[in-house]
Amino acid sequence: MACGAEAVRWVGVRGPDGLGSGVSHPSAGLSDRPAPSRAAALRALLAGPELAFLMEAHSGLSARIVEEAGFAGIWGSGLAMSASLGLRDNNEASWTQVLEQVEYMADATRLPILLDGDTGYGNFNSVRRLVAKLCARGVAGVCIEDKLFPKTNSFIGEAQPLADVEEFCGRIRAAKDSQIDDDFCLVARTEALISGHPMDEALRRAEAYHRAGADAILIHSKQRTAHEILGFMARWGDRCPVVIVPTMYYATPTAAFREAGISTVIWANHLVRASITAMRQTAARIHGDQALSEVEDRIASVRDIFALVDNDELERAGDRYLPVASLPAPVPPPPAVVGIVLAASRGEGLGPLTADRPKCMIDVRGRPLLAQLLDTLRQGGVRDLAVVRGYAKAAISADTVPADGLVLLDNDDYATTGEVASLLRAEGRLRGETVIVYGDVLFRRYILDALMGVDADIVIAVDALRQRAQAARGAHSAHPRDLVRADKPFSTSYLDDAPATLQEIGAVAPGLSTGEWIGLLRLSPHGAELVRAELDAMRADGSAAQADMPALLARLSARHPVAVHYITGHWLDVDTVTDLADARNFS
Ligand code: SPV
Ligand code: MG
C-alpha cells in the first residue's frame, strides 16, 4: 500500500483502512486514478534532474502556507517544530509528540513531507517504529543524522560526538526494512564536517550510509561559505542524491548548488524565524498603543485564516452529510461592493517623475501606489473594481497592478476634462454599494471599514487635523479645493456622536473649514442612484465635462444629506514631491 495516496486534500479524515490512504471527498469517484503517493513525489524530487527545494514548516498552518507559495515539498524541521512548542531542539518533545505534529502538517497539505527525524530517537528499534508510523500517517520520508540521542542542534557547541558508523548503518537498514511504501525515502545525514572531522571522514560515512541503503545523503556544514559543500560534491560525484541545508552559507548563489550537481536544497527554518519577527512587532505595537488600528492592515485578516483552513470545504461537507431539515437557510452572499478609482491625471506637481506614468503609478517602497490602494480596497471588501485611466494609460495594466477581476476604463480626454468626466466613464458601474476614490491616495484600511459602517447614503472621509498639521509645519494647504465645512466640527468627546453633515466643499473661507476631504467616498445603493441622477443633471446643463469631484459633492449636498466621517490622519495623497517623500515613509 502506498503512503498517503490522497487525490485531494483531506482534513484529518482517514480512509477506510485508517491509514490515510483514502480519499475523503466522495465526489472523487472510484474510477479516479490515484495520484502518485507523496513518497513517490519526494523520491522524484530527490532523484530528479532539477535542483529541488524543500521549505520548512512546523505546523498545519505553516505547511499550508508552504503549499500556497508553490513549493513542491516540505521540510519538517526539528528545530522549528520544537521551537513552535516552546521547546529546545534537544529531543525535549517525545517522538510521538513529533509524530502528532507532523500528522497535522500531512493533513493540512498534499505536499510530500521529509521529516527531520533527528537521530531516529534512539536505536534501530525506535527507527523501525518511527518509519512504520510515518508511512501510516502519509509522511513521505525521514532524515536521520549520525549523532547520539538525545541530540543537540548542529549550531550549538563544537565537536559533538558522532555515532559509530556500523551502528548508524544498522539504523538505516532498519528504516528501509520497515517502510510500508516502496517509495518512502530515507535521507542519511552526516554531521562529520559540523563536528570538525576531515572531508575524508565525511566521504567515508556518506559512502557507508549509501551502501546501507540510504536514498540520499545530507551533507551538513556550518561554514559561512559553501566551500566544504562544494569540496564534498567534487569528490562525491553522482553516487546518489545529495541534500544540503544552507542556513549558514546563505549568501551562496543558488546557481552554485545547481552547478555542483546538488539534488535538493532545504530552507530549514525561515518560516518560524519570520513568524517570530512578525509576532514580536505586532505584540509590541498593540502593547504600546493599547489599540489595534495600527496593526489591522499589516496582518492577515480573519477571513484569510478561514481560507487557509478551508472553511468552505466544511460548508460543502455539511450540505452532503447533514439532514436537509437541520441545515441553516442559505444566506446569499452580500453583493460585491463596487470600487471606482479615478486615476486619469498626470500629477503636474511631480515633474519628471510622471514623465512616463501617471502619479498613481509612482513607486512607494517598491510598489506602485495604485497597487497598494487596490490591495487596501480588496482587503476592505471592495472587490468589483474599475480604474479610470487617462495620462500615460499604458503604464496601468494587468502587468503592473494586481489584476484579479480589475476593469480598466479610459478617459482619453483627460487633458481637457475634469474628474467627473472620468467618473462618467464608469457610470454604468454605479449600481449598489460603491466606493469612489482618487488613485493617488493611500489610507489605512480601518478608515475604509469605518466608512462602510456609516449609516448614510453618501458619506465622505474628512481629515479634521490635516490643515492644523500643515499649518504647524509651516506648509500651505495643498488642496484648497478639497476643504470642507460641516455643520459640526470634529469632536473627541465620547458623548458627542451626532453625525456631521456637509455644508460646503471647495475653497472654503479660511477659519470656517472643519477639515479636508481625503478623496474617498462611499455610496449606499440609493446613494449610487442619487449620484447617477446628479450626473444626468450635470450632463444636461453642460457642466459635467469640466467639473471636479468637489463640485459634484457640492451639488449633491444641496439636495441630499452628505455625511461627513471625520478621521485624524493615517492617510496620504501624492501631489507634490513633499507628499511623495511622506508617502515613502508611510508603511
Ligand atoms: C532542522 O531544521 O532542525 C535541522 C537543520 O536539523 S539544522 O538546524 O541546520 O541542523
Ligand atoms: Mg534538526
Coordinates of C-alpha atoms and ligand atoms in Angstrom, one line a residue:
M1 CA 0.0 0.0 0.0
A2 CA 1.3 3.5 -0.8
C3 CA 1.7 6.0 2.0
G4 CA -0.7 8.9 1.7
A5 CA -2.0 8.3 -1.8
E6 CA -4.6 11.1 -1.5
A7 CA -6.1 12.5 -4.6
V8 CA -7.4 15.6 -2.8
R9 CA -6.6 17.4 0.4
W10 CA -8.2 15.8 3.4
V11 CA -8.8 17.4 6.7
G12 CA -7.9 14.9 9.4
V13 CA -10.0 12.3 7.7
R14 CA -8.7 8.8 7.3
G15 CA -9.5 6.3 4.6
P16 CA -11.5 3.2 5.4
D17 CA -8.3 1.4 6.2
G18 CA -7.4 4.0 8.8
L19 CA -4.1 4.5 7.2
G20 CA -4.6 7.8 5.5
S21 CA -4.7 6.3 2.0
G22 CA -8.4 7.0 1.5
V23 CA -9.8 9.9 -0.4
S24 CA -12.0 12.0 1.9
H25 CA -14.0 13.6 -0.9
P26 CA -16.8 11.2 -2.0
S27 CA -17.0 13.1 -5.3
A28 CA -13.6 11.6 -6.2
G29 CA -15.1 8.5 -7.8
L30 CA -13.7 5.0 -7.5
S31 CA -12.6 5.2 -11.1
D32 CA -10.4 8.2 -10.4
R33 CA -6.8 7.2 -10.9
P34 CA -5.0 7.6 -7.6
A35 CA -2.5 10.4 -7.5
P36 CA 1.1 9.2 -7.1
S37 CA 1.9 8.7 -3.4
R38 CA 3.6 11.5 -1.6
A39 CA 6.6 9.3 -1.0
A40 CA 6.8 8.8 -4.8
A41 CA 6.7 12.6 -5.2
L42 CA 9.5 13.1 -2.7
R43 CA 11.5 10.4 -4.4
A44 CA 11.0 12.2 -7.8
L45 CA 12.3 15.4 -6.2
L46 CA 15.3 13.8 -4.7
A47 CA 16.2 11.8 -7.8
G48 CA 15.1 14.2 -10.5
P49 CA 17.5 16.2 -12.7
E50 CA 16.4 19.6 -11.5
L51 CA 17.5 21.3 -8.3
A52 CA 14.6 20.8 -5.8
F53 CA 13.7 22.9 -2.8
L54 CA 12.1 21.9 0.5
M55 CA 10.7 24.7 2.6
E56 CA 10.5 24.4 6.4
A57 CA 7.1 24.1 8.1
H58 CA 6.3 23.4 11.7
S59 CA 2.5 23.3 11.9
G60 CA -0.5 22.6 9.8
L61 CA -0.9 26.3 9.1
S62 CA 2.7 26.8 8.0
A63 CA 2.5 23.7 5.9
R64 CA -0.5 25.2 4.1
I65 CA 1.5 28.4 3.5
V66 CA 4.4 26.5 2.1
E67 CA 2.0 24.8 -0.4
E68 CA 0.3 28.1 -1.2
A69 CA 3.7 29.6 -2.0
G70 CA 4.2 26.9 -4.7
F71 CA 6.9 24.7 -3.1
A72 CA 6.9 21.1 -4.1
G73 CA 7.8 19.7 -0.7
I74 CA 8.1 20.4 3.0
W75 CA 11.0 20.0 5.5
G76 CA 9.5 19.1 8.9
S77 CA 12.3 20.9 10.8
G78 CA 13.1 19.5 14.2
L79 CA 14.4 23.0 15.3
A80 CA 11.3 24.8 14.0
M81 CA 8.8 22.2 15.3
S82 CA 10.3 22.1 18.8
A83 CA 10.6 25.9 18.9
S84 CA 6.9 26.3 17.9
L85 CA 6.1 24.2 21.0
G86 CA 8.4 26.4 23.1
L87 CA 10.9 23.6 23.5
R88 CA 14.6 23.2 22.8
D89 CA 16.0 21.3 19.8
N90 CA 17.2 18.6 22.2
N91 CA 14.5 15.9 21.8
E92 CA 12.5 17.6 24.6
A93 CA 9.4 16.7 22.5
S94 CA 9.0 13.0 22.5
W95 CA 9.0 11.2 19.2
T96 CA 5.2 10.5 19.4
Q97 CA 4.6 14.3 20.0
V98 CA 6.7 14.9 16.9
L99 CA 4.6 12.3 15.1
E100 CA 1.4 14.2 16.1
Q101 CA 2.8 17.5 14.9
V102 CA 3.8 16.1 11.5
E103 CA 0.4 14.4 11.2
Y104 CA -1.2 17.9 11.4
M105 CA 1.1 19.0 8.6
A106 CA 0.3 16.0 6.5
D107 CA -3.4 16.5 7.0
A108 CA -3.1 20.2 6.0
T109 CA -1.4 19.8 2.7
R110 CA -0.9 17.4 -0.3
L111 CA 2.8 18.0 -0.4
P112 CA 5.4 15.4 0.4
I113 CA 7.0 16.0 3.8
L114 CA 10.5 15.0 4.7
L115 CA 10.6 14.8 8.4
D116 CA 13.7 15.8 10.3
G117 CA 13.9 12.6 12.4
D118 CA 17.0 13.8 14.4
T119 CA 18.9 10.6 15.4
G120 CA 15.8 8.4 15.0
Y121 CA 15.1 8.9 18.7
G122 CA 17.2 6.1 19.9
N123 CA 18.5 2.9 18.3
F124 CA 17.5 0.8 15.3
N125 CA 14.3 -0.3 17.1
S126 CA 13.0 3.2 17.6
V127 CA 13.8 3.9 13.9
R128 CA 11.7 0.9 12.9
R129 CA 8.7 2.1 14.9
L130 CA 9.1 5.7 13.6
V131 CA 9.2 4.7 9.9
A132 CA 6.2 2.5 10.1
K133 CA 4.2 5.2 11.9
L134 CA 5.3 7.9 9.4
C135 CA 4.2 5.7 6.5
A136 CA 0.8 5.2 8.2
R137 CA 0.4 9.0 8.5
G138 CA 1.2 9.9 5.0
V139 CA 4.7 11.3 5.6
A140 CA 7.0 10.8 2.6
G141 CA 10.4 10.4 4.1
V142 CA 12.6 10.8 7.1
C143 CA 16.1 12.2 7.6
I144 CA 18.2 10.7 10.4
E145 CA 21.6 12.1 11.5
D146 CA 24.7 10.2 12.7
K147 CA 24.6 11.6 16.2
L148 CA 23.6 10.3 19.6
F149 CA 20.2 10.5 21.4
P150 CA 19.3 13.0 22.8
K151 CA 20.6 15.2 20.1
T152 CA 21.8 18.8 20.2
N153 CA 21.3 21.3 17.4
S154 CA 24.2 21.3 15.0
F155 CA 24.9 25.0 15.5
I156 CA 25.4 24.6 19.3
G157 CA 28.9 23.9 20.6
E158 CA 31.8 22.1 18.9
A159 CA 32.8 18.5 18.3
Q160 CA 29.6 16.8 19.1
P161 CA 30.2 13.1 19.3
L162 CA 29.2 11.1 16.2
A163 CA 27.5 7.7 16.1
D164 CA 29.6 4.6 15.3
V165 CA 29.4 4.1 11.6
E166 CA 28.3 0.5 11.7
E167 CA 25.7 1.2 14.4
F168 CA 24.3 4.1 12.3
C169 CA 24.2 1.8 9.2
G170 CA 22.0 -0.5 11.3
R171 CA 19.6 2.3 11.9
I172 CA 19.5 3.0 8.1
R173 CA 18.8 -0.7 7.3
A174 CA 16.2 -0.9 10.0
A175 CA 14.4 2.1 8.5
K176 CA 14.5 0.7 4.9
D177 CA 13.2 -2.7 6.2
S178 CA 10.3 -1.1 8.0
Q179 CA 8.9 1.1 5.3
I180 CA 5.4 0.2 4.1
D181 CA 5.7 2.2 0.8
D182 CA 8.4 1.2 -1.6
D183 CA 9.0 4.9 -2.3
F184 CA 9.4 6.0 1.3
C185 CA 12.7 8.0 1.4
L186 CA 15.4 7.6 3.9
V187 CA 17.9 10.5 3.9
A188 CA 21.1 9.8 5.9
R189 CA 22.7 13.0 7.3
T190 CA 26.3 13.1 8.3
E191 CA 27.5 15.6 10.8
A192 CA 31.1 14.8 10.2
L193 CA 32.1 18.3 9.0
I194 CA 30.0 20.0 11.6
S195 CA 31.8 18.0 14.3
G196 CA 35.2 19.1 12.9
H197 CA 36.2 15.9 11.2
P198 CA 38.1 16.0 7.9
M199 CA 36.5 15.7 4.5
D200 CA 37.7 12.1 4.2
E201 CA 35.6 11.1 7.2
A202 CA 32.6 12.8 5.7
L203 CA 33.0 10.9 2.5
R204 CA 33.7 7.6 4.3
R205 CA 30.5 8.0 6.2
A206 CA 28.5 9.1 3.2
E207 CA 29.7 6.0 1.3
A208 CA 28.8 3.7 4.2
Y209 CA 25.3 5.1 4.5
H210 CA 24.8 5.0 0.8
R211 CA 25.8 1.3 0.8
A212 CA 23.5 0.7 3.8
G213 CA 20.5 1.7 1.6
A214 CA 20.1 5.5 2.1
D215 CA 18.1 7.1 -0.7
A216 CA 20.0 10.3 -0.4
I217 CA 22.9 11.8 1.7
L218 CA 22.5 15.1 3.6
I219 CA 25.9 16.7 4.0
H220 CA 25.7 19.4 6.6
S221 CA 28.1 22.3 7.1
K222 CA 28.2 25.3 9.4
Q223 CA 30.7 27.3 7.5
R224 CA 29.9 30.8 6.3
T225 CA 30.7 29.8 2.7
A226 CA 29.8 26.7 0.7
H227 CA 33.5 25.6 0.2
E228 CA 33.0 22.5 2.3
I229 CA 29.9 21.5 0.4
L230 CA 31.4 22.2 -3.0
G231 CA 34.5 20.3 -2.0
F232 CA 32.3 17.3 -0.9
M233 CA 30.4 17.4 -4.2
A234 CA 33.6 17.5 -6.3
R235 CA 34.6 14.2 -4.7
W236 CA 31.2 12.6 -4.3
G237 CA 30.1 12.9 -7.9
D238 CA 26.7 11.4 -8.6
R239 CA 26.8 8.3 -6.4
C240 CA 23.4 9.2 -5.0
P241 CA 21.4 12.4 -4.5
V242 CA 22.8 15.0 -2.1
V243 CA 20.8 17.3 0.1
I244 CA 22.1 20.4 1.7
V245 CA 20.9 23.0 4.3
P246 CA 22.5 26.4 3.5
T247 CA 21.4 28.1 6.7
M248 CA 24.9 29.3 7.5
Y249 CA 26.2 29.8 3.9
Y250 CA 23.0 31.6 2.9
A251 CA 24.9 34.1 0.7
T252 CA 25.9 31.4 -1.8
P253 CA 24.1 31.9 -5.0
T254 CA 21.7 29.1 -5.7
A255 CA 23.2 28.6 -9.1
A256 CA 26.4 27.3 -7.4
F257 CA 24.4 24.5 -5.9
R258 CA 22.8 23.7 -9.3
E259 CA 26.2 23.6 -11.0
A260 CA 27.7 21.4 -8.3
G261 CA 25.0 18.8 -9.0
I262 CA 23.2 19.0 -5.7
S263 CA 19.8 17.3 -5.7
T264 CA 17.8 19.3 -3.0
V265 CA 18.2 22.4 -1.0
I266 CA 16.4 22.7 2.3
W267 CA 15.4 26.2 3.5
A268 CA 15.4 24.9 7.0
N269 CA 14.0 27.5 9.5
H270 CA 12.8 30.6 7.7
L271 CA 9.1 30.5 8.4
V272 CA 9.5 30.0 12.1
R273 CA 12.0 32.9 12.1
A274 CA 9.7 35.1 10.0
S275 CA 6.8 34.4 12.3
I276 CA 8.9 35.3 15.4
T277 CA 9.7 38.7 13.8
A278 CA 6.1 39.3 12.8
M279 CA 4.7 38.3 16.2
R280 CA 7.2 40.4 18.1
Q281 CA 6.4 43.5 16.0
T282 CA 2.7 43.1 16.3
A283 CA 2.7 42.3 20.0
A284 CA 4.9 45.3 20.7
R285 CA 2.8 47.6 18.7
I286 CA -0.5 46.5 20.3
H287 CA 1.1 46.7 23.8
G288 CA 2.4 50.2 23.1
D289 CA -0.7 51.5 21.5
Q290 CA -3.3 49.7 23.6
A291 CA -5.2 49.7 20.4
L292 CA -5.5 47.7 17.2
S293 CA -5.9 50.2 14.4
E294 CA -2.1 50.5 13.6
V295 CA -1.8 46.7 13.0
E296 CA -5.0 45.8 11.4
D297 CA -4.0 46.2 7.8
R298 CA -0.5 44.9 8.4
I299 CA -1.6 41.4 9.4
A300 CA -3.6 38.6 7.8
S301 CA -7.3 39.0 8.0
V302 CA -9.6 36.7 9.9
R303 CA -11.1 35.8 6.5
D304 CA -7.6 34.8 5.4
I305 CA -7.5 32.3 8.3
F306 CA -10.8 30.9 7.2
A307 CA -9.5 30.4 3.7
L308 CA -6.2 28.8 4.8
V309 CA -8.1 26.2 6.9
D310 CA -10.6 25.7 4.1
N311 CA -13.8 26.6 5.9
D312 CA -15.7 26.4 2.5
E313 CA -15.0 22.6 2.5
L314 CA -16.8 22.2 5.8
E315 CA -19.8 24.0 4.4
R316 CA -19.9 21.8 1.4
A317 CA -19.5 18.7 3.6
G318 CA -22.4 20.0 5.7
D319 CA -24.5 20.1 2.5
R320 CA -23.6 16.4 1.9
Y321 CA -23.9 15.0 5.3
L322 CA -26.4 17.0 7.4
P323 CA -30.1 16.2 7.1
V324 CA -31.7 18.8 4.9
A325 CA -34.1 20.0 7.6
S326 CA -31.3 20.8 10.0
L327 CA -29.3 22.9 7.5
P328 CA -29.5 26.6 8.2
A329 CA -31.3 28.6 5.5
P330 CA -28.7 29.5 2.9
V331 CA -27.6 33.1 3.3
P332 CA -27.0 34.7 -0.1
P333 CA -23.5 36.3 -0.2
P334 CA -23.7 40.1 0.0
P335 CA -23.4 41.7 -3.4
A336 CA -19.8 42.8 -4.2
V337 CA -19.0 46.4 -3.3
V338 CA -18.2 48.4 -6.4
G339 CA -15.0 50.4 -6.4
I340 CA -14.2 53.2 -8.9
V341 CA -10.6 54.6 -8.8
L342 CA -10.1 57.9 -10.6
A343 CA -6.6 57.7 -11.9
A344 CA -6.5 59.8 -15.1
S345 CA -4.4 62.7 -14.1
R346 CA -0.7 63.1 -14.6
G347 CA 0.2 65.0 -11.4
E348 CA 2.0 68.0 -12.7
G349 CA 3.5 68.8 -9.3
L350 CA 5.7 65.7 -9.6
G351 CA 7.6 66.9 -12.7
P352 CA 9.8 64.3 -14.4
L353 CA 8.6 61.6 -12.0
T354 CA 5.5 61.5 -14.1
A355 CA 7.1 61.7 -17.5
D356 CA 6.1 58.2 -18.4
R357 CA 3.5 57.3 -15.9
P358 CA 0.6 58.9 -14.0
K359 CA 1.2 59.8 -10.4
C360 CA -0.7 56.8 -9.1
M361 CA 1.9 54.6 -10.6
I362 CA 4.9 56.1 -8.8
D363 CA 6.7 53.6 -6.7
V364 CA 6.3 53.9 -2.9
R365 CA 8.6 51.4 -1.2
G366 CA 9.0 49.2 -4.3
R367 CA 5.3 49.1 -5.3
P368 CA 3.2 51.5 -7.3
L369 CA 0.9 53.5 -5.1
L370 CA -2.1 52.3 -7.1
A371 CA -1.2 48.6 -6.5
Q372 CA -1.3 49.3 -2.7
L373 CA -4.5 51.2 -2.9
L374 CA -6.2 48.3 -4.8
D375 CA -4.9 45.9 -2.1
T376 CA -6.4 48.0 0.6
L377 CA -9.8 48.2 -1.2
R378 CA -9.9 44.5 -1.8
Q379 CA -9.0 43.8 1.8
G380 CA -11.8 46.0 2.8
G381 CA -14.3 44.0 0.8
V382 CA -14.4 46.3 -2.3
R383 CA -13.9 43.6 -5.0
D384 CA -15.7 44.8 -8.1
L385 CA -13.0 47.3 -9.1
A386 CA -12.5 49.6 -12.0
V387 CA -9.7 52.1 -12.6
V388 CA -10.3 55.0 -15.0
R389 CA -7.0 55.7 -16.7
G390 CA -6.0 58.7 -18.8
Y391 CA -2.5 60.2 -18.9
A392 CA 0.1 57.5 -19.9
K393 CA -2.5 54.9 -19.6
A394 CA -0.3 52.0 -20.8
A395 CA 1.5 52.3 -17.5
I396 CA -1.6 50.9 -15.8
S397 CA -2.1 47.3 -16.9
A398 CA -2.6 43.8 -15.6
D399 CA 1.2 43.5 -15.6
T400 CA 1.8 46.5 -13.3
V401 CA -1.1 46.3 -10.8
P402 CA -2.9 43.3 -9.2
A403 CA -5.4 42.5 -11.9
D404 CA -7.8 40.0 -10.2
G405 CA -11.1 41.0 -11.8
L406 CA -10.0 44.6 -12.3
V407 CA -11.7 46.5 -15.1
L408 CA -9.7 49.2 -16.9
L409 CA -11.6 52.1 -18.3
D410 CA -10.2 55.1 -20.2
N411 CA -10.8 58.8 -20.2
D412 CA -8.8 59.7 -23.3
D413 CA -9.9 63.3 -23.0
Y414 CA -8.2 63.6 -19.6
A415 CA -6.1 66.6 -20.6
T416 CA -9.2 68.8 -21.3
T417 CA -11.8 67.3 -18.9
G418 CA -12.3 67.1 -15.2
E419 CA -12.7 64.2 -12.7
V420 CA -16.5 64.0 -13.2
A421 CA -15.8 63.2 -16.9
S422 CA -13.6 60.3 -15.7
L423 CA -16.4 59.2 -13.3
L424 CA -18.8 59.2 -16.3
R425 CA -16.6 56.6 -18.0
A426 CA -17.6 54.3 -15.0
E427 CA -21.2 55.5 -14.8
G428 CA -22.5 52.1 -15.8
R429 CA -20.9 50.6 -12.7
L430 CA -22.6 52.9 -10.3
R431 CA -25.0 50.3 -9.0
G432 CA -25.3 49.0 -5.5
E433 CA -22.9 49.9 -2.7
T434 CA -20.0 51.9 -4.3
V435 CA -16.7 53.3 -3.2
I436 CA -15.1 56.1 -5.2
V437 CA -11.6 57.1 -4.6
Y438 CA -8.8 59.2 -6.1
G439 CA -6.0 57.0 -7.5
D440 CA -3.2 58.8 -5.7
V441 CA -4.5 58.2 -2.1
L442 CA -3.2 55.8 0.5
F443 CA -5.2 55.2 3.7
R444 CA -5.3 52.7 6.4
R445 CA -7.9 50.1 6.0
Y446 CA -9.7 50.9 9.2
I447 CA -10.8 54.2 7.5
L448 CA -12.5 52.3 4.8
D449 CA -14.0 49.8 7.3
A450 CA -15.4 52.8 9.3
L451 CA -16.8 54.4 6.1
M452 CA -18.6 51.2 5.2
G453 CA -20.3 51.2 8.6
V454 CA -21.7 54.7 8.4
D455 CA -25.5 54.7 8.1
A456 CA -25.8 57.2 5.3
D457 CA -26.5 57.2 1.5
I458 CA -23.5 59.4 0.8
V459 CA -20.5 59.6 3.2
I460 CA -17.1 61.3 2.7
A461 CA -14.0 60.8 4.7
V462 CA -12.7 64.1 6.0
D463 CA -9.4 64.7 7.9
A464 CA -10.1 67.0 10.8
L465 CA -6.4 67.6 11.6
R466 CA -4.5 67.9 8.3
Q467 CA -4.9 71.6 8.0
R468 CA -3.7 72.1 11.5
A469 CA -0.8 69.7 11.0
Q470 CA 0.2 71.5 7.8
A471 CA 0.0 74.9 9.5
A472 CA 2.2 73.6 12.3
R473 CA 4.7 72.6 9.7
G474 CA 4.5 76.0 8.1
A475 CA 3.1 74.4 4.9
H476 CA 0.3 75.9 3.0
S477 CA -2.9 74.0 2.5
A478 CA -2.1 71.9 -0.6
H479 CA -5.8 71.3 -1.5
P480 CA -8.0 74.3 -1.0
R481 CA -10.5 72.7 -3.4
D482 CA -11.0 69.8 -1.0
L483 CA -11.7 71.9 2.1
V484 CA -14.9 71.0 3.9
R485 CA -17.3 72.9 6.1
A486 CA -19.6 70.6 8.0
D487 CA -22.4 71.5 10.4
K488 CA -20.3 70.5 13.3
P489 CA -16.6 70.2 13.8
F490 CA -14.7 67.1 14.8
S491 CA -15.1 66.2 18.4
T492 CA -13.1 63.9 20.6
S493 CA -15.9 63.7 23.2
Y494 CA -17.2 60.2 23.9
L495 CA -20.7 61.6 24.3
D496 CA -20.7 63.6 21.1
D497 CA -21.6 61.0 18.5
A498 CA -24.1 63.0 16.4
P499 CA -23.3 62.7 12.7
A500 CA -21.8 65.7 10.8
T501 CA -23.3 66.8 7.5
L502 CA -21.6 68.5 4.6
Q503 CA -22.4 72.2 4.2
E504 CA -19.8 73.4 1.8
I505 CA -16.9 71.9 -0.1
G506 CA -14.2 73.6 -2.2
A507 CA -12.3 76.7 -1.4
V508 CA -13.9 77.2 2.0
A509 CA -13.2 80.6 3.6
P510 CA -10.2 80.4 6.0
G511 CA -11.3 79.8 9.5
L512 CA -14.6 78.1 8.5
S513 CA -13.2 74.8 7.3
T514 CA -13.7 71.8 9.6
G515 CA -11.4 69.5 7.6
E516 CA -10.2 68.3 4.3
W517 CA -11.8 65.6 2.1
I518 CA -9.3 62.9 1.5
G519 CA -10.7 61.8 -1.9
L520 CA -12.6 58.8 -0.6
L521 CA -16.4 58.5 -0.5
R522 CA -18.9 55.7 -0.1
L523 CA -22.4 55.4 -1.5
S524 CA -25.2 53.1 -0.4
P525 CA -27.2 51.6 -3.3
H526 CA -29.6 54.5 -3.0
G527 CA -26.7 56.9 -2.9
A528 CA -25.4 55.4 -6.1
E529 CA -28.8 56.2 -7.7
L530 CA -28.6 59.8 -6.4
V531 CA -25.2 60.2 -8.0
R532 CA -26.4 58.8 -11.3
A533 CA -29.3 61.3 -11.3
E534 CA -26.9 64.1 -10.5
L535 CA -24.5 63.1 -13.3
D536 CA -27.5 63.1 -15.7
A537 CA -28.4 66.6 -14.5
M538 CA -24.8 67.8 -15.0
R539 CA -24.7 66.3 -18.4
A540 CA -27.9 68.1 -19.2
D541 CA -26.7 71.5 -18.0
G542 CA -23.3 71.1 -19.7
S543 CA -21.2 71.2 -16.5
A544 CA -20.2 67.5 -16.5
A545 CA -17.1 67.8 -18.7
Q546 CA -15.2 70.2 -16.6
A547 CA -16.4 69.6 -13.1
D548 CA -14.2 68.1 -10.4
M549 CA -15.4 65.8 -7.6
P550 CA -15.9 68.5 -5.0
A551 CA -18.2 70.2 -7.5
L552 CA -20.3 67.1 -7.7
L553 CA -20.3 66.7 -3.9
A554 CA -21.4 70.3 -3.6
R555 CA -24.3 69.7 -5.9
L556 CA -25.3 66.5 -4.2
S557 CA -25.2 68.2 -0.7
A558 CA -27.5 70.9 -1.9
R559 CA -30.2 68.3 -2.4
H560 CA -29.4 65.4 -0.1
P561 CA -27.6 65.0 3.2
V562 CA -23.9 64.1 2.6
A563 CA -22.5 62.6 5.8
V564 CA -19.0 63.6 7.0
H565 CA -17.0 61.0 8.6
Y566 CA -14.1 62.6 10.5
I567 CA -10.7 61.0 10.7
T568 CA -7.4 62.2 12.1
G569 CA -4.6 61.3 9.8
H570 CA -3.5 57.8 8.7
W571 CA -3.8 58.8 5.0
L572 CA -1.8 60.4 2.3
D573 CA -2.2 61.7 -1.2
V574 CA 0.6 62.5 -3.6
D575 CA 0.5 65.8 -5.3
T576 CA 4.0 67.1 -4.7
V577 CA 7.4 65.8 -4.1
T578 CA 7.0 66.5 -0.4
D579 CA 3.8 64.4 -0.4
L580 CA 5.8 61.7 -2.2
A581 CA 8.6 61.8 0.5
D582 CA 5.8 61.4 3.1
A583 CA 4.3 58.5 1.2
R584 CA 7.6 56.7 1.1
N585 CA 7.6 56.8 4.9
F586 CA 4.0 55.5 5.1
S587 CA 4.1 51.8 5.9
Ligands
SPV1 C1 16.5 21.5 11.5 O1 15.9 22.3 10.7 O2 16.0 21.1 12.6 C2 17.8 20.9 11.1 C3 18.6 21.7 10.3 O3 18.1 19.9 11.5 S1 19.7 22.5 11.3 O4 19.1 23.3 12.3 O5 20.6 23.2 10.4 O6 20.5 21.5 12.0
MG2 MG 17.1 19.2 13.1

